[in-house]
mmCIF file of C-alpha atoms in Angstrom:
data_model
loop_
_atom_site.group_PDB
_atom_site.id
_atom_site.type_symbol
_atom_site.label_atom_id
_atom_site.label_comp_id
_atom_site.label_asym_id
_atom_site.label_seq_id
_atom_site.Cartn_x
_atom_site.Cartn_y
_atom_site.Cartn_z
ATOM 1 C CA UNK A 1 0.000 0.000 0.000
ATOM 2 C CA UNK A 2 1.405 3.421 -0.944
ATOM 3 C CA UNK A 3 2.436 6.024 1.611
ATOM 4 C CA UNK A 4 -0.278 8.408 0.471
ATOM 5 C CA UNK A 5 -3.001 5.766 0.741
ATOM 6 C CA UNK A 6 -1.850 5.081 4.291
ATOM 7 C CA UNK A 7 -1.979 8.770 5.040
ATOM 8 C CA UNK A 8 -5.487 8.960 3.629
ATOM 9 C CA UNK A 9 -6.538 6.382 6.248
ATOM 10 C CA UNK A 10 -5.251 8.663 9.007
ATOM 11 C CA UNK A 11 -6.587 11.997 7.826
ATOM 12 C CA UNK A 12 -7.940 12.716 11.339
ATOM 13 C CA UNK A 13 -4.390 12.491 12.671
ATOM 14 C CA UNK A 14 -3.052 15.252 10.432
ATOM 15 C CA UNK A 15 -1.586 18.131 12.351
ATOM 16 C CA UNK A 16 -3.091 21.532 11.728
ATOM 17 C CA UNK A 17 -5.937 23.781 12.725
ATOM 18 C CA UNK A 18 -7.960 25.824 10.266
ATOM 19 C CA UNK A 19 -5.600 28.709 10.982
ATOM 20 C CA UNK A 20 -2.633 26.503 10.033
ATOM 21 C CA UNK A 21 -4.314 25.412 6.803
ATOM 22 C CA UNK A 22 -5.083 29.002 5.861
ATOM 23 C CA UNK A 23 -1.499 29.990 6.634
ATOM 24 C CA UNK A 24 -0.180 27.209 4.398
ATOM 25 C CA UNK A 25 -2.416 28.373 1.566
ATOM 26 C CA UNK A 26 -1.129 31.924 2.036
ATOM 27 C CA UNK A 27 2.450 30.607 1.942
ATOM 28 C CA UNK A 28 1.689 28.621 -1.209
ATOM 29 C CA UNK A 29 0.356 31.676 -3.016
ATOM 30 C CA UNK A 30 3.284 33.814 -1.912
ATOM 31 C CA UNK A 31 5.819 31.203 -3.068
ATOM 32 C CA UNK A 32 4.068 30.427 -6.372
ATOM 33 C CA UNK A 33 6.781 32.090 -8.445
ATOM 34 C CA UNK A 34 9.727 31.201 -6.191
ATOM 35 C CA UNK A 35 12.190 28.278 -6.346
ATOM 36 C CA UNK A 36 10.227 26.756 -3.439
ATOM 37 C CA UNK A 37 6.907 26.472 -5.293
ATOM 38 C CA UNK A 38 7.374 22.712 -5.842
ATOM 39 C CA UNK A 39 7.381 22.106 -2.078
ATOM 40 C CA UNK A 40 3.676 22.986 -2.022
ATOM 41 C CA UNK A 41 2.717 20.477 -4.715
ATOM 42 C CA UNK A 42 0.996 17.193 -3.734
ATOM 43 C CA UNK A 43 3.399 14.280 -3.256
ATOM 44 C CA UNK A 44 2.650 11.218 -5.380
ATOM 45 C CA UNK A 45 5.358 8.802 -4.204
ATOM 46 C CA UNK A 46 5.672 6.204 -1.458
ATOM 47 C CA UNK A 47 8.298 7.774 0.814
ATOM 48 C CA UNK A 48 7.874 9.721 4.026
ATOM 49 C CA UNK A 49 10.297 11.672 6.205
ATOM 50 C CA UNK A 50 10.546 11.152 9.970
ATOM 51 C CA UNK A 51 11.664 14.247 11.859
ATOM 52 C CA UNK A 52 13.001 14.746 15.383
ATOM 53 C CA UNK A 53 13.715 18.242 16.641
ATOM 54 C CA UNK A 54 15.157 19.390 19.984
ATOM 55 C CA UNK A 55 15.283 23.016 21.109
ATOM 56 C CA UNK A 56 17.393 24.592 23.845
ATOM 57 C CA UNK A 57 16.316 28.183 24.567
ATOM 58 C CA UNK A 58 19.112 30.711 25.010
ATOM 59 C CA UNK A 59 19.246 34.394 25.846
ATOM 60 C CA UNK A 60 19.619 35.254 22.154
ATOM 61 C CA UNK A 61 18.421 32.750 19.547
ATOM 62 C CA UNK A 62 17.478 29.113 20.252
ATOM 63 C CA UNK A 63 19.696 26.123 19.582
ATOM 64 C CA UNK A 64 17.821 23.671 17.348
ATOM 65 C CA UNK A 65 19.123 20.166 16.697
ATOM 66 C CA UNK A 66 17.190 18.150 14.161
ATOM 67 C CA UNK A 67 17.357 14.985 12.128
ATOM 68 C CA UNK A 68 15.269 13.887 9.160
ATOM 69 C CA UNK A 69 15.219 10.262 7.977
ATOM 70 C CA UNK A 70 13.603 8.917 4.817
ATOM 71 C CA UNK A 71 11.413 5.825 5.113
ATOM 72 C CA UNK A 72 9.237 3.710 2.906
ATOM 73 C CA UNK A 73 6.794 1.012 3.935
ATOM 74 C CA UNK A 74 9.648 -1.531 3.863
ATOM 75 C CA UNK A 75 12.622 0.190 5.477
ATOM 76 C CA UNK A 76 14.065 3.167 7.318
ATOM 77 C CA UNK A 77 16.951 4.550 5.311
ATOM 78 C CA UNK A 78 19.245 5.655 8.125
ATOM 79 C CA UNK A 79 22.089 5.927 5.625
ATOM 80 C CA UNK A 80 20.048 8.641 3.909
ATOM 81 C CA UNK A 81 19.511 11.135 6.703
ATOM 82 C CA UNK A 82 19.840 14.862 7.249
ATOM 83 C CA UNK A 83 21.303 15.968 10.581
ATOM 84 C CA UNK A 84 21.951 19.557 11.599
ATOM 85 C CA UNK A 85 22.149 21.963 14.529
ATOM 86 C CA UNK A 86 21.030 25.539 13.937
ATOM 87 C CA UNK A 87 22.410 28.290 16.127
ATOM 88 C CA UNK A 88 24.903 31.103 16.546
ATOM 89 C CA UNK A 89 27.708 29.779 18.798
ATOM 90 C CA UNK A 90 29.187 33.209 19.488
ATOM 91 C CA UNK A 91 25.945 34.181 21.279
ATOM 92 C CA UNK A 92 25.600 30.994 23.343
ATOM 93 C CA UNK A 93 27.329 30.098 26.601
ATOM 94 C CA UNK A 94 29.901 27.336 26.086
ATOM 95 C CA UNK A 95 28.399 25.130 28.829
ATOM 96 C CA UNK A 96 24.942 25.322 27.217
ATOM 97 C CA UNK A 97 26.442 24.534 23.840
ATOM 98 C CA UNK A 98 28.389 21.502 25.126
ATOM 99 C CA UNK A 99 25.373 20.121 27.002
ATOM 100 C CA UNK A 100 23.147 20.477 23.953
ATOM 101 C CA UNK A 101 25.669 18.784 21.652
ATOM 102 C CA UNK A 102 26.232 15.961 24.135
ATOM 103 C CA UNK A 103 22.508 15.280 24.489
ATOM 104 C CA UNK A 104 21.372 15.477 20.894
ATOM 105 C CA UNK A 105 24.523 14.690 18.872
ATOM 106 C CA UNK A 106 23.342 16.518 15.774
ATOM 107 C CA UNK A 107 26.652 17.551 14.267
ATOM 108 C CA UNK A 108 28.296 20.886 13.634
ATOM 109 C CA UNK A 109 26.426 24.089 14.360
ATOM 110 C CA UNK A 110 25.456 26.223 11.384
ATOM 111 C CA UNK A 111 23.704 29.608 11.394
ATOM 112 C CA UNK A 112 20.008 29.619 10.452
ATOM 113 C CA UNK A 113 20.697 31.133 7.039
ATOM 114 C CA UNK A 114 18.858 30.865 3.740
ATOM 115 C CA UNK A 115 21.503 28.385 2.607
ATOM 116 C CA UNK A 116 21.234 26.010 5.583
ATOM 117 C CA UNK A 117 17.447 26.123 5.726
ATOM 118 C CA UNK A 118 17.132 25.662 1.972
ATOM 119 C CA UNK A 119 19.229 22.510 2.284
ATOM 120 C CA UNK A 120 16.808 21.219 4.925
ATOM 121 C CA UNK A 121 13.569 21.904 3.046
ATOM 122 C CA UNK A 122 15.024 20.550 -0.191
ATOM 123 C CA UNK A 123 16.002 17.322 1.575
ATOM 124 C CA UNK A 124 12.477 16.925 2.962
ATOM 125 C CA UNK A 125 10.920 18.002 -0.310
ATOM 126 C CA UNK A 126 7.155 17.703 -0.555
ATOM 127 C CA UNK A 127 7.074 14.269 1.075
ATOM 128 C CA UNK A 128 4.746 13.832 4.075
ATOM 129 C CA UNK A 129 6.482 14.165 7.429
ATOM 130 C CA UNK A 130 5.923 12.143 10.591
ATOM 131 C CA UNK A 131 7.175 12.486 14.137
ATOM 132 C CA UNK A 132 6.362 12.206 17.826
ATOM 133 C CA UNK A 133 4.283 15.208 18.985
ATOM 134 C CA UNK A 134 5.161 16.751 15.651
ATOM 135 C CA UNK A 135 3.482 20.161 15.961
ATOM 136 C CA UNK A 136 5.178 20.812 19.288
ATOM 137 C CA UNK A 137 8.568 19.560 18.089
ATOM 138 C CA UNK A 138 8.788 21.655 14.930
ATOM 139 C CA UNK A 139 7.065 24.837 16.138
ATOM 140 C CA UNK A 140 10.338 26.688 16.838
ATOM 141 C CA UNK A 141 11.841 25.428 13.579
ATOM 142 C CA UNK A 142 8.814 26.790 11.721
ATOM 143 C CA UNK A 143 9.306 30.193 13.364
ATOM 144 C CA UNK A 144 12.910 30.243 12.098
ATOM 145 C CA UNK A 145 11.863 29.055 8.633
ATOM 146 C CA UNK A 146 9.206 31.736 8.386
ATOM 147 C CA UNK A 147 11.625 34.457 9.481
ATOM 148 C CA UNK A 148 14.275 33.354 6.966
ATOM 149 C CA UNK A 149 12.471 31.766 3.998
ATOM 150 C CA UNK A 150 9.041 33.349 4.552
ATOM 151 C CA UNK A 151 7.183 30.046 4.928
ATOM 152 C CA UNK A 152 6.805 27.166 7.388
ATOM 153 C CA UNK A 153 7.007 23.489 6.469
ATOM 154 C CA UNK A 154 3.997 22.980 4.167
ATOM 155 C CA UNK A 155 4.113 19.172 4.166
ATOM 156 C CA UNK A 156 1.285 16.840 5.086
ATOM 157 C CA UNK A 157 1.965 15.726 8.657
ATOM 158 C CA UNK A 158 1.106 12.741 10.830
ATOM 159 C CA UNK A 159 1.689 12.824 14.585
ATOM 160 C CA UNK A 160 2.919 9.374 15.664
ATOM 161 C CA UNK A 161 1.873 10.114 19.262
ATOM 162 C CA UNK A 162 -1.764 10.460 18.163
ATOM 163 C CA UNK A 163 -1.492 7.354 16.017
ATOM 164 C CA UNK A 164 -0.102 5.401 18.990
ATOM 165 C CA UNK A 165 -2.920 6.573 21.272
ATOM 166 C CA UNK A 166 -5.568 5.758 18.696
ATOM 167 C CA UNK A 167 -4.271 2.244 18.076
ATOM 168 C CA UNK A 168 -3.907 1.408 21.768
ATOM 169 C CA UNK A 169 -7.429 2.603 22.529
ATOM 170 C CA UNK A 170 -8.739 0.549 19.623
ATOM 171 C CA UNK A 171 -7.014 -2.660 20.719
ATOM 172 C CA UNK A 172 -7.078 -2.161 24.494
ATOM 173 C CA UNK A 173 -9.780 0.379 25.387
ATOM 174 C CA UNK A 174 -9.379 -0.316 29.103
ATOM 175 C CA UNK A 175 -5.694 0.711 29.094
ATOM 176 C CA UNK A 176 -4.578 4.325 29.452
ATOM 177 C CA UNK A 177 -2.128 5.091 26.617
ATOM 178 C CA UNK A 178 1.401 5.845 27.880
ATOM 179 C CA UNK A 179 2.175 9.457 27.110
ATOM 180 C CA UNK A 180 5.972 9.377 26.842
ATOM 181 C CA UNK A 181 7.898 8.436 23.727
ATOM 182 C CA UNK A 182 10.012 5.870 25.574
ATOM 183 C CA UNK A 183 6.928 4.135 27.018
ATOM 184 C CA UNK A 184 5.232 4.101 23.617
ATOM 185 C CA UNK A 185 8.286 2.416 22.078
ATOM 186 C CA UNK A 186 8.291 -0.166 24.853
ATOM 187 C CA UNK A 187 4.541 -0.715 24.464
ATOM 188 C CA UNK A 188 4.946 -1.732 20.816
ATOM 189 C CA UNK A 189 8.337 -3.427 21.303
ATOM 190 C CA UNK A 190 10.267 -0.956 19.168
ATOM 191 C CA UNK A 191 14.029 -0.696 19.872
ATOM 192 C CA UNK A 192 15.054 2.588 21.487
ATOM 193 C CA UNK A 193 18.818 2.411 20.952
ATOM 194 C CA UNK A 194 20.252 5.920 20.703
ATOM 195 C CA UNK A 195 16.812 7.467 21.025
ATOM 196 C CA UNK A 196 18.115 10.494 22.919
ATOM 197 C CA UNK A 197 20.067 11.727 19.900
ATOM 198 C CA UNK A 198 18.209 13.570 17.155
ATOM 199 C CA UNK A 199 18.999 10.874 14.598
ATOM 200 C CA UNK A 200 18.068 8.076 17.007
ATOM 201 C CA UNK A 201 14.741 9.729 17.830
ATOM 202 C CA UNK A 202 13.889 10.279 14.165
ATOM 203 C CA UNK A 203 14.729 6.649 13.358
ATOM 204 C CA UNK A 204 12.708 5.379 16.337
ATOM 205 C CA UNK A 205 9.729 7.496 15.252
ATOM 206 C CA UNK A 206 9.950 5.925 11.808
ATOM 207 C CA UNK A 207 10.126 2.404 13.248
ATOM 208 C CA UNK A 208 7.184 3.074 15.567
ATOM 209 C CA UNK A 209 5.119 4.381 12.661
ATOM 210 C CA UNK A 210 5.912 1.281 10.590
ATOM 211 C CA UNK A 211 5.132 -1.009 13.510
ATOM 212 C CA UNK A 212 1.740 0.632 14.047
ATOM 213 C CA UNK A 213 0.957 0.345 10.335
ATOM 214 C CA UNK A 214 1.689 -3.384 10.403
ATOM 215 C CA UNK A 215 -0.475 -3.888 13.482
ATOM 216 C CA UNK A 216 -3.330 -2.039 11.820
ATOM 217 C CA UNK A 217 -3.042 -4.138 8.677
ATOM 218 C CA UNK A 218 -3.016 -7.366 10.736
ATOM 219 C CA UNK A 219 -6.032 -6.476 12.853
ATOM 220 C CA UNK A 220 -8.348 -5.096 10.183
#
């Protein structure tokens, strides 16, 4: 089954209020004649992109470590991943910087410039994106994208946390769904090796999504 057909089955899980949808349409119109216009076109393939994003507030601009991993219905392509930390090191205390890098292991720090953010959105493309508590995780990234490129991520989105809660309630209505990412991984027996790093969290989100899709297919 194609990625888009799977997404169609979970339309109620898509992130976005009416305000968000209207904002995306405004972004699409504004970017219609820009090099980014293709990002707003419907995706017709079978791939998705799992995203993990961690933010450390600072007195100036936030530190944002993120990882994006491509997946299909058969595999998570960890060898084809995008990992980056956005920030301005000269404005961040060294202890904060070291702690952030140690926790999230997202590579060298680059400034949130048009060049670095263009590389990110071009890697993601117009493929649907998935992630744990996705709206919350990418909200700061979207603020930076809007300030620099004049648009937020326009991609179709599925929140894996909502998918997890929905599936557990369907199969075990008497059980309260665990709310943490680690407990959700344990609930569905998904490995959580390296989950604290940005790349590990993105990969685990992808594996959890695939696991939930298989369970749905087996129980329908």
